[in-house]
Amino acid sequence: MSKHNKNIRNLSISDFYCTQCGLKGVPILRTAGREREPGHLKKLFCLNCQKECNMVEIKPRGKYTLDDFLLEFEHGNFDENGNRKKVWKQFIREVKNNE
Ligand SMILES: [Zn+2]
């Protein structure tokens, strides 16, 4: 197996969801393996908001899922700049404790 083939196998497509409007942005091809923290934030242009917004990265087999994003979005855990009011781990712990 050549290095080239190995690199292709390690690519995955990440979905991005806007912290301001909650809609799905343009997916980005990423190199797998370099796992960031769950729900990594990245500044991207949102077609719906017509400006650069922080978007949450959702990997195909990552720990952070679309349901997790919707939970944060509905609870208003993102401020007007798209930053988290509470860090993810603290947020999810508090939500689960209140259930
Ligand atoms: Zn948006």
PDB file of N, CA, C and O in Angstrom, residues 26-94:
ATOM      1  N   VAL A  26     -21.424  24.618   4.387  1.00  0.00           N
ATOM      2  CA  VAL A  26     -20.790  23.815   3.347  1.00  0.00           C
ATOM      3  C   VAL A  26     -19.857  22.794   4.001  1.00  0.00           C
ATOM      4  O   VAL A  26     -18.998  23.168   4.788  1.00  0.00           O
ATOM      5  N   PRO A  27     -20.019  21.505   3.672  1.00  0.00           N
ATOM      6  CA  PRO A  27     -19.134  20.476   4.249  1.00  0.00           C
ATOM      7  C   PRO A  27     -17.690  20.660   3.774  1.00  0.00           C
ATOM      8  O   PRO A  27     -17.453  21.179   2.677  1.00  0.00           O
ATOM      9  N   ILE A  28     -16.739  20.257   4.600  1.00  0.00           N
ATOM     10  CA  ILE A  28     -15.322  20.387   4.269  1.00  0.00           C
ATOM     11  C   ILE A  28     -14.641  19.031   4.383  1.00  0.00           C
ATOM     12  O   ILE A  28     -14.892  18.278   5.322  1.00  0.00           O
ATOM     13  N   LEU A  29     -13.802  18.742   3.389  1.00  0.00           N
ATOM     14  CA  LEU A  29     -13.019  17.513   3.408  1.00  0.00           C
ATOM     15  C   LEU A  29     -11.856  17.694   4.379  1.00  0.00           C
ATOM     16  O   LEU A  29     -11.080  18.626   4.261  1.00  0.00           O
ATOM     17  N   ARG A  30     -11.755  16.795   5.349  1.00  0.00           N
ATOM     18  CA  ARG A  30     -10.729  16.891   6.386  1.00  0.00           C
ATOM     19  C   ARG A  30      -9.873  15.634   6.404  1.00  0.00           C
ATOM     20  O   ARG A  30     -10.347  14.554   6.062  1.00  0.00           O
ATOM     21  N   THR A  31      -8.663  15.778   6.866  1.00  0.00           N
ATOM     22  CA  THR A  31      -7.835  14.609   7.101  1.00  0.00           C
ATOM     23  C   THR A  31      -8.227  14.026   8.449  1.00  0.00           C
ATOM     24  O   THR A  31      -8.232  14.725   9.458  1.00  0.00           O
ATOM     25  N   ALA A  32      -8.593  12.762   8.454  1.00  0.00           N
ATOM     26  CA  ALA A  32      -9.011  12.126   9.701  1.00  0.00           C
ATOM     27  C   ALA A  32      -7.788  11.875  10.578  1.00  0.00           C
ATOM     28  O   ALA A  32      -6.659  11.982  10.135  1.00  0.00           O
ATOM     29  N   GLY A  33      -8.051  11.512  11.810  1.00  0.00           N
ATOM     30  CA  GLY A  33      -6.947  11.159  12.698  1.00  0.00           C
ATOM     31  C   GLY A  33      -6.571  12.254  13.652  1.00  0.00           C
ATOM     32  O   GLY A  33      -6.367  11.995  14.820  1.00  0.00           O
ATOM     33  N   ARG A  34      -6.529  13.483  13.134  1.00  0.00           N
ATOM     34  CA  ARG A  34      -6.181  14.587  14.037  1.00  0.00           C
ATOM     35  C   ARG A  34      -7.456  15.074  14.726  1.00  0.00           C
ATOM     36  O   ARG A  34      -8.009  16.105  14.377  1.00  0.00           O
ATOM     37  N   GLU A  35      -7.908  14.334  15.681  1.00  0.00           N
ATOM     38  CA  GLU A  35      -9.159  14.629  16.371  1.00  0.00           C
ATOM     39  C   GLU A  35      -9.022  15.869  17.245  1.00  0.00           C
ATOM     40  O   GLU A  35      -8.164  15.933  18.113  1.00  0.00           O
ATOM     41  N   ARG A  36      -9.881  16.843  16.980  1.00  0.00           N
ATOM     42  CA  ARG A  36      -9.930  18.013  17.852  1.00  0.00           C
ATOM     43  C   ARG A  36     -10.923  17.731  18.968  1.00  0.00           C
ATOM     44  O   ARG A  36     -11.477  16.649  19.052  1.00  0.00           O
ATOM     45  N   GLU A  37     -11.149  18.734  19.796  1.00  0.00           N
ATOM     46  CA  GLU A  37     -12.131  18.563  20.867  1.00  0.00           C
ATOM     47  C   GLU A  37     -13.518  18.398  20.235  1.00  0.00           C
ATOM     48  O   GLU A  37     -13.771  18.921  19.154  1.00  0.00           O
ATOM     49  N   PRO A  38     -14.440  17.703  20.906  1.00  0.00           N
ATOM     50  CA  PRO A  38     -15.785  17.522  20.348  1.00  0.00           C
ATOM     51  C   PRO A  38     -16.470  18.867  20.112  1.00  0.00           C
ATOM     52  O   PRO A  38     -16.420  19.748  20.954  1.00  0.00           O
ATOM     53  N   GLY A  39     -17.100  19.018  18.963  1.00  0.00           N
ATOM     54  CA  GLY A  39     -17.817  20.250  18.658  1.00  0.00           C
ATOM     55  C   GLY A  39     -16.893  21.422  18.406  1.00  0.00           C
ATOM     56  O   GLY A  39     -17.161  22.553  18.816  1.00  0.00           O
ATOM     57  N   HIS A  40     -15.793  21.173  17.702  1.00  0.00           N
ATOM     58  CA  HIS A  40     -14.815  22.214  17.379  1.00  0.00           C
ATOM     59  C   HIS A  40     -15.478  23.367  16.611  1.00  0.00           C
ATOM     60  O   HIS A  40     -16.288  23.140  15.720  1.00  0.00           O
ATOM     61  N   LEU A  41     -15.118  24.597  16.957  1.00  0.00           N
ATOM     62  CA  LEU A  41     -15.676  25.776  16.293  1.00  0.00           C
ATOM     63  C   LEU A  41     -14.728  26.295  15.228  1.00  0.00           C
ATOM     64  O   LEU A  41     -13.518  26.349  15.432  1.00  0.00           O
ATOM     65  N   LYS A  42     -15.294  26.679  14.075  1.00  0.00           N
ATOM     66  CA  LYS A  42     -14.478  27.203  12.981  1.00  0.00           C
ATOM     67  C   LYS A  42     -15.240  28.338  12.318  1.00  0.00           C
ATOM     68  O   LYS A  42     -16.434  28.228  12.069  1.00  0.00           O
ATOM     69  N   LYS A  43     -14.522  29.444  12.025  1.00  0.00           N
ATOM     70  CA  LYS A  43     -15.157  30.587  11.375  1.00  0.00           C
ATOM     71  C   LYS A  43     -15.301  30.330   9.873  1.00  0.00           C
ATOM     72  O   LYS A  43     -14.315  30.143   9.180  1.00  0.00           O
ATOM     73  N   LEU A  44     -16.548  30.314   9.416  1.00  0.00           N
ATOM     74  CA  LEU A  44     -16.831  30.062   8.003  1.00  0.00           C
ATOM     75  C   LEU A  44     -17.921  31.014   7.530  1.00  0.00           C
ATOM     76  O   LEU A  44     -18.717  31.495   8.339  1.00  0.00           O
ATOM     77  N   PHE A  45     -17.961  31.238   6.228  1.00  0.00           N
ATOM     78  CA  PHE A  45     -19.006  32.094   5.670  1.00  0.00           C
ATOM     79  C   PHE A  45     -20.331  31.341   5.632  1.00  0.00           C
ATOM     80  O   PHE A  45     -20.415  30.255   5.076  1.00  0.00           O
ATOM     81  N   CYS A  46     -21.356  31.912   6.261  1.00  0.00           N
ATOM     82  CA  CYS A  46     -22.677  31.293   6.251  1.00  0.00           C
ATOM     83  C   CYS A  46     -23.516  31.933   5.147  1.00  0.00           C
ATOM     84  O   CYS A  46     -23.699  33.151   5.126  1.00  0.00           O
ATOM     85  N   LEU A  47     -24.014  31.089   4.229  1.00  0.00           N
ATOM     86  CA  LEU A  47     -24.815  31.603   3.109  1.00  0.00           C
ATOM     87  C   LEU A  47     -26.135  32.175   3.603  1.00  0.00           C
ATOM     88  O   LEU A  47     -26.681  33.104   3.017  1.00  0.00           O
ATOM     89  N   ASN A  48     -26.660  31.617   4.691  1.00  0.00           N
ATOM     90  CA  ASN A  48     -27.930  32.078   5.229  1.00  0.00           C
ATOM     91  C   ASN A  48     -27.777  33.425   5.944  1.00  0.00           C
ATOM     92  O   ASN A  48     -28.555  34.346   5.721  1.00  0.00           O
ATOM     93  N   CYS A  49     -26.753  33.549   6.795  1.00  0.00           N
ATOM     94  CA  CYS A  49     -26.515  34.801   7.528  1.00  0.00           C
ATOM     95  C   CYS A  49     -25.821  35.846   6.652  1.00  0.00           C
ATOM     96  O   CYS A  49     -25.796  37.020   6.989  1.00  0.00           O
ATOM     97  N   GLN A  50     -25.228  35.413   5.555  1.00  0.00           N
ATOM     98  CA  GLN A  50     -24.479  36.299   4.662  1.00  0.00           C
ATOM     99  C   GLN A  50     -23.312  36.994   5.360  1.00  0.00           C
ATOM    100  O   GLN A  50     -23.045  38.179   5.138  1.00  0.00           O
ATOM    101  N   LYS A  51     -22.653  36.247   6.246  1.00  0.00           N
ATOM    102  CA  LYS A  51     -21.459  36.758   6.903  1.00  0.00           C
ATOM    103  C   LYS A  51     -20.660  35.592   7.485  1.00  0.00           C
ATOM    104  O   LYS A  51     -21.157  34.467   7.520  1.00  0.00           O
ATOM    105  N   GLU A  52     -19.461  35.886   7.933  1.00  0.00           N
ATOM    106  CA  GLU A  52     -18.653  34.855   8.584  1.00  0.00           C
ATOM    107  C   GLU A  52     -19.195  34.590   9.977  1.00  0.00           C
ATOM    108  O   GLU A  52     -19.403  35.510  10.758  1.00  0.00           O
ATOM    109  N   CYS A  53     -19.450  33.319  10.277  1.00  0.00           N
ATOM    110  CA  CYS A  53     -19.957  32.940  11.582  1.00  0.00           C
ATOM    111  C   CYS A  53     -19.120  31.789  12.118  1.00  0.00           C
ATOM    112  O   CYS A  53     -18.513  31.057  11.351  1.00  0.00           O
ATOM    113  N   ASN A  54     -19.130  31.642  13.419  1.00  0.00           N
ATOM    114  CA  ASN A  54     -18.552  30.433  13.993  1.00  0.00           C
ATOM    115  C   ASN A  54     -19.477  29.267  13.673  1.00  0.00           C
ATOM    116  O   ASN A  54     -20.689  29.365  13.854  1.00  0.00           O
ATOM    117  N   MET A  55     -18.899  28.205  13.183  1.00  0.00           N
ATOM    118  CA  MET A  55     -19.687  27.013  12.901  1.00  0.00           C
ATOM    119  C   MET A  55     -19.109  25.841  13.685  1.00  0.00           C
ATOM    120  O   MET A  55     -17.917  25.776  13.945  1.00  0.00           O
ATOM    121  N   VAL A  56     -19.989  24.924  14.036  1.00  0.00           N
ATOM    122  CA  VAL A  56     -19.591  23.746  14.801  1.00  0.00           C
ATOM    123  C   VAL A  56     -19.295  22.604  13.834  1.00  0.00           C
ATOM    124  O   VAL A  56     -20.077  22.328  12.933  1.00  0.00           O
ATOM    125  N   GLU A  57     -18.156  21.978  14.044  1.00  0.00           N
ATOM    126  CA  GLU A  57     -17.770  20.859  13.197  1.00  0.00           C
ATOM    127  C   GLU A  57     -18.379  19.558  13.727  1.00  0.00           C
ATOM    128  O   GLU A  57     -18.273  19.245  14.908  1.00  0.00           O
ATOM    129  N   ILE A  58     -18.994  18.820  12.819  1.00  0.00           N
ATOM    130  CA  ILE A  58     -19.536  17.504  13.175  1.00  0.00           C
ATOM    131  C   ILE A  58     -18.932  16.459  12.249  1.00  0.00           C
ATOM    132  O   ILE A  58     -19.156  16.476  11.040  1.00  0.00           O
ATOM    133  N   LYS A  59     -18.126  15.594  12.845  1.00  0.00           N
ATOM    134  CA  LYS A  59     -17.452  14.550  12.073  1.00  0.00           C
ATOM    135  C   LYS A  59     -18.361  13.327  11.934  1.00  0.00           C
ATOM    136  O   LYS A  59     -19.182  13.066  12.804  1.00  0.00           O
ATOM    137  N   PRO A  60     -18.190  12.578  10.813  1.00  0.00           N
ATOM    138  CA  PRO A  60     -19.058  11.421  10.554  1.00  0.00           C
ATOM    139  C   PRO A  60     -19.102  10.409  11.699  1.00  0.00           C
ATOM    140  O   PRO A  60     -20.145   9.870  12.016  1.00  0.00           O
ATOM    141  N   ARG A  61     -17.987  10.134  12.316  1.00  0.00           N
ATOM    142  CA  ARG A  61     -17.975   9.165  13.411  1.00  0.00           C
ATOM    143  C   ARG A  61     -17.415   9.795  14.685  1.00  0.00           C
ATOM    144  O   ARG A  61     -16.833   9.119  15.520  1.00  0.00           O
ATOM    145  N   GLY A  62     -17.635  11.093  14.821  1.00  0.00           N
ATOM    146  CA  GLY A  62     -17.094  11.798  15.980  1.00  0.00           C
ATOM    147  C   GLY A  62     -17.969  11.643  17.211  1.00  0.00           C
ATOM    148  O   GLY A  62     -19.078  11.109  17.142  1.00  0.00           O
ATOM    149  N   LYS A  63     -17.453  12.138  18.333  1.00  0.00           N
ATOM    150  CA  LYS A  63     -18.191  12.037  19.593  1.00  0.00           C
ATOM    151  C   LYS A  63     -19.337  13.044  19.636  1.00  0.00           C
ATOM    152  O   LYS A  63     -20.308  12.864  20.349  1.00  0.00           O
ATOM    153  N   TYR A  64     -19.161  14.144  18.887  1.00  0.00           N
ATOM    154  CA  TYR A  64     -20.142  15.218  18.915  1.00  0.00           C
ATOM    155  C   TYR A  64     -21.077  15.061  17.715  1.00  0.00           C
ATOM    156  O   TYR A  64     -20.624  15.043  16.574  1.00  0.00           O
ATOM    157  N   THR A  65     -22.374  14.948  17.984  1.00  0.00           N
ATOM    158  CA  THR A  65     -23.339  14.669  16.912  1.00  0.00           C
ATOM    159  C   THR A  65     -24.236  15.876  16.633  1.00  0.00           C
ATOM    160  O   THR A  65     -24.212  16.867  17.374  1.00  0.00           O
ATOM    161  N   LEU A  66     -25.046  15.725  15.593  1.00  0.00           N
ATOM    162  CA  LEU A  66     -26.000  16.784  15.249  1.00  0.00           C
ATOM    163  C   LEU A  66     -26.978  17.020  16.394  1.00  0.00           C
ATOM    164  O   LEU A  66     -27.347  18.162  16.677  1.00  0.00           O
ATOM    165  N   ASP A  67     -27.405  15.952  17.061  1.00  0.00           N
ATOM    166  CA  ASP A  67     -28.300  16.094  18.218  1.00  0.00           C
ATOM    167  C   ASP A  67     -27.653  16.952  19.306  1.00  0.00           C
ATOM    168  O   ASP A  67     -28.325  17.753  19.961  1.00  0.00           O
ATOM    169  N   ASP A  68     -26.337  16.765  19.481  1.00  0.00           N
ATOM    170  CA  ASP A  68     -25.612  17.566  20.479  1.00  0.00           C
ATOM    171  C   ASP A  68     -25.644  19.043  20.103  1.00  0.00           C
ATOM    172  O   ASP A  68     -25.860  19.913  20.940  1.00  0.00           O
ATOM    173  N   PHE A  69     -25.431  19.322  18.822  1.00  0.00           N
ATOM    174  CA  PHE A  69     -25.459  20.708  18.361  1.00  0.00           C
ATOM    175  C   PHE A  69     -26.839  21.319  18.574  1.00  0.00           C
ATOM    176  O   PHE A  69     -26.972  22.439  19.068  1.00  0.00           O
ATOM    177  N   LEU A  70     -27.882  20.573  18.182  1.00  0.00           N
ATOM    178  CA  LEU A  70     -29.257  21.093  18.314  1.00  0.00           C
ATOM    179  C   LEU A  70     -29.592  21.381  19.776  1.00  0.00           C
ATOM    180  O   LEU A  70     -30.263  22.367  20.088  1.00  0.00           O
ATOM    181  N   LEU A  71     -29.094  20.528  20.667  1.00  0.00           N
ATOM    182  CA  LEU A  71     -29.290  20.728  22.097  1.00  0.00           C
ATOM    183  C   LEU A  71     -28.646  22.047  22.548  1.00  0.00           C
ATOM    184  O   LEU A  71     -29.265  22.863  23.235  1.00  0.00           O
ATOM    185  N   GLU A  72     -27.406  22.271  22.118  1.00  0.00           N
ATOM    186  CA  GLU A  72     -26.708  23.514  22.484  1.00  0.00           C
ATOM    187  C   GLU A  72     -27.405  24.728  21.880  1.00  0.00           C
ATOM    188  O   GLU A  72     -27.559  25.762  22.527  1.00  0.00           O
ATOM    189  N   PHE A  73     -27.832  24.588  20.623  1.00  0.00           N
ATOM    190  CA  PHE A  73     -28.466  25.698  19.912  1.00  0.00           C
ATOM    191  C   PHE A  73     -29.780  26.075  20.582  1.00  0.00           C
ATOM    192  O   PHE A  73     -30.072  27.245  20.823  1.00  0.00           O
ATOM    193  N   GLU A  74     -30.597  25.050  20.901  1.00  0.00           N
ATOM    194  CA  GLU A  74     -31.906  25.300  21.514  1.00  0.00           C
ATOM    195  C   GLU A  74     -31.774  25.859  22.934  1.00  0.00           C
ATOM    196  O   GLU A  74     -32.625  26.618  23.383  1.00  0.00           O
ATOM    197  N   HIS A  75     -30.711  25.499  23.624  1.00  0.00           N
ATOM    198  CA  HIS A  75     -30.490  26.016  24.975  1.00  0.00           C
ATOM    199  C   HIS A  75     -29.778  27.369  24.963  1.00  0.00           C
ATOM    200  O   HIS A  75     -29.477  27.914  26.015  1.00  0.00           O
ATOM    201  N   GLY A  76     -29.477  27.879  23.777  1.00  0.00           N
ATOM    202  CA  GLY A  76     -28.822  29.179  23.667  1.00  0.00           C
ATOM    203  C   GLY A  76     -27.421  29.197  24.240  1.00  0.00           C
ATOM    204  O   GLY A  76     -27.029  30.163  24.900  1.00  0.00           O
ATOM    205  N   ASN A  77     -26.667  28.145  23.992  1.00  0.00           N
ATOM    206  CA  ASN A  77     -25.308  28.087  24.544  1.00  0.00           C
ATOM    207  C   ASN A  77     -24.282  28.840  23.698  1.00  0.00           C
ATOM    208  O   ASN A  77     -23.112  28.870  24.033  1.00  0.00           O
ATOM    209  N   PHE A  78     -24.726  29.448  22.590  1.00  0.00           N
ATOM    210  CA  PHE A  78     -23.805  30.237  21.768  1.00  0.00           C
ATOM    211  C   PHE A  78     -24.167  31.714  21.894  1.00  0.00           C
ATOM    212  O   PHE A  78     -25.338  32.082  21.794  1.00  0.00           O
ATOM    213  N   ASP A  79     -23.171  32.553  22.095  1.00  0.00           N
ATOM    214  CA  ASP A  79     -23.454  33.990  22.168  1.00  0.00           C
ATOM    215  C   ASP A  79     -23.489  34.583  20.755  1.00  0.00           C
ATOM    216  O   ASP A  79     -23.356  33.867  19.772  1.00  0.00           O
ATOM    217  N   GLU A  80     -23.665  35.922  20.667  1.00  0.00           N
ATOM    218  CA  GLU A  80     -23.851  36.545  19.350  1.00  0.00           C
ATOM    219  C   GLU A  80     -22.591  36.480  18.482  1.00  0.00           C
ATOM    220  O   GLU A  80     -22.647  36.710  17.291  1.00  0.00           O
ATOM    221  N   ASN A  81     -21.455  36.166  19.100  1.00  0.00           N
ATOM    222  CA  ASN A  81     -20.227  35.994  18.326  1.00  0.00           C
ATOM    223  C   ASN A  81     -19.965  34.527  17.987  1.00  0.00           C
ATOM    224  O   ASN A  81     -18.945  34.200  17.381  1.00  0.00           O
ATOM    225  N   GLY A  82     -20.882  33.663  18.382  1.00  0.00           N
ATOM    226  CA  GLY A  82     -20.725  32.247  18.070  1.00  0.00           C
ATOM    227  C   GLY A  82     -19.805  31.506  19.019  1.00  0.00           C
ATOM    228  O   GLY A  82     -19.374  30.407  18.725  1.00  0.00           O
ATOM    229  N   ASN A  83     -19.507  32.147  20.151  1.00  0.00           N
ATOM    230  CA  ASN A  83     -18.696  31.456  21.161  1.00  0.00           C
ATOM    231  C   ASN A  83     -19.593  30.770  22.175  1.00  0.00           C
ATOM    232  O   ASN A  83     -20.707  31.226  22.429  1.00  0.00           O
ATOM    233  N   ARG A  84     -19.098  29.708  22.748  1.00  0.00           N
ATOM    234  CA  ARG A  84     -19.867  28.994  23.759  1.00  0.00           C
ATOM    235  C   ARG A  84     -19.917  29.783  25.056  1.00  0.00           C
ATOM    236  O   ARG A  84     -18.912  30.333  25.490  1.00  0.00           O
ATOM    237  N   LYS A  85     -21.090  29.825  25.679  1.00  0.00           N
ATOM    238  CA  LYS A  85     -21.211  30.450  26.999  1.00  0.00           C
ATOM    239  C   LYS A  85     -20.638  29.503  28.046  1.00  0.00           C
ATOM    240  O   LYS A  85     -19.984  29.919  28.981  1.00  0.00           O
ATOM    241  N   LYS A  86     -20.925  28.218  27.866  1.00  0.00           N
ATOM    242  CA  LYS A  86     -20.325  27.194  28.725  1.00  0.00           C
ATOM    243  C   LYS A  86     -19.555  26.244  27.832  1.00  0.00           C
ATOM    244  O   LYS A  86     -19.994  25.970  26.709  1.00  0.00           O
ATOM    245  N   VAL A  87     -18.444  25.741  28.329  1.00  0.00           N
ATOM    246  CA  VAL A  87     -17.708  24.760  27.530  1.00  0.00           C
ATOM    247  C   VAL A  87     -18.568  23.503  27.379  1.00  0.00           C
ATOM    248  O   VAL A  87     -19.416  23.213  28.218  1.00  0.00           O
ATOM    249  N   TRP A  88     -18.347  22.778  26.288  1.00  0.00           N
ATOM    250  CA  TRP A  88     -19.189  21.649  25.931  1.00  0.00           C
ATOM    251  C   TRP A  88     -19.375  20.650  27.074  1.00  0.00           C
ATOM    252  O   TRP A  88     -20.488  20.260  27.392  1.00  0.00           O
ATOM    253  N   LYS A  89     -18.282  20.251  27.703  1.00  0.00           N
ATOM    254  CA  LYS A  89     -18.364  19.215  28.746  1.00  0.00           C
ATOM    255  C   LYS A  89     -19.229  19.666  29.916  1.00  0.00           C
ATOM    256  O   LYS A  89     -19.999  18.891  30.472  1.00  0.00           O
ATOM    257  N   GLN A  90     -19.074  20.941  30.290  1.00  0.00           N
ATOM    258  CA  GLN A  90     -19.871  21.473  31.400  1.00  0.00           C
ATOM    259  C   GLN A  90     -21.335  21.588  30.994  1.00  0.00           C
ATOM    260  O   GLN A  90     -22.243  21.241  31.740  1.00  0.00           O
ATOM    261  N   PHE A  91     -21.573  22.064  29.768  1.00  0.00           N
ATOM    262  CA  PHE A  91     -22.938  22.233  29.258  1.00  0.00           C
ATOM    263  C   PHE A  91     -23.705  20.914  29.276  1.00  0.00           C
ATOM    264  O   PHE A  91     -24.811  20.829  29.809  1.00  0.00           O
ATOM    265  N   ILE A  92     -23.103  19.880  28.691  1.00  0.00           N
ATOM    266  CA  ILE A  92     -23.806  18.599  28.563  1.00  0.00           C
ATOM    267  C   ILE A  92     -24.026  17.956  29.937  1.00  0.00           C
ATOM    268  O   ILE A  92     -25.049  17.318  30.189  1.00  0.00           O
ATOM    269  N   ARG A  93     -23.091  18.177  30.848  1.00  0.00           N
ATOM    270  CA  ARG A  93     -23.248  17.636  32.203  1.00  0.00           C
ATOM    271  C   ARG A  93     -24.455  18.283  32.886  1.00  0.00           C
ATOM    272  O   ARG A  93     -25.283  17.616  33.499  1.00  0.00           O
ATOM    273  N   GLU A  94     -24.577  19.617  32.739  1.00  0.00           N
ATOM    274  CA  GLU A  94     -25.686  20.334  33.387  1.00  0.00           C
ATOM    275  C   GLU A  94     -27.031  19.967  32.767  1.00  0.00           C
ATOM    276  O   GLU A  94     -28.027  19.797  33.455  1.00  0.00           O
TER     277      GLU A  94
END
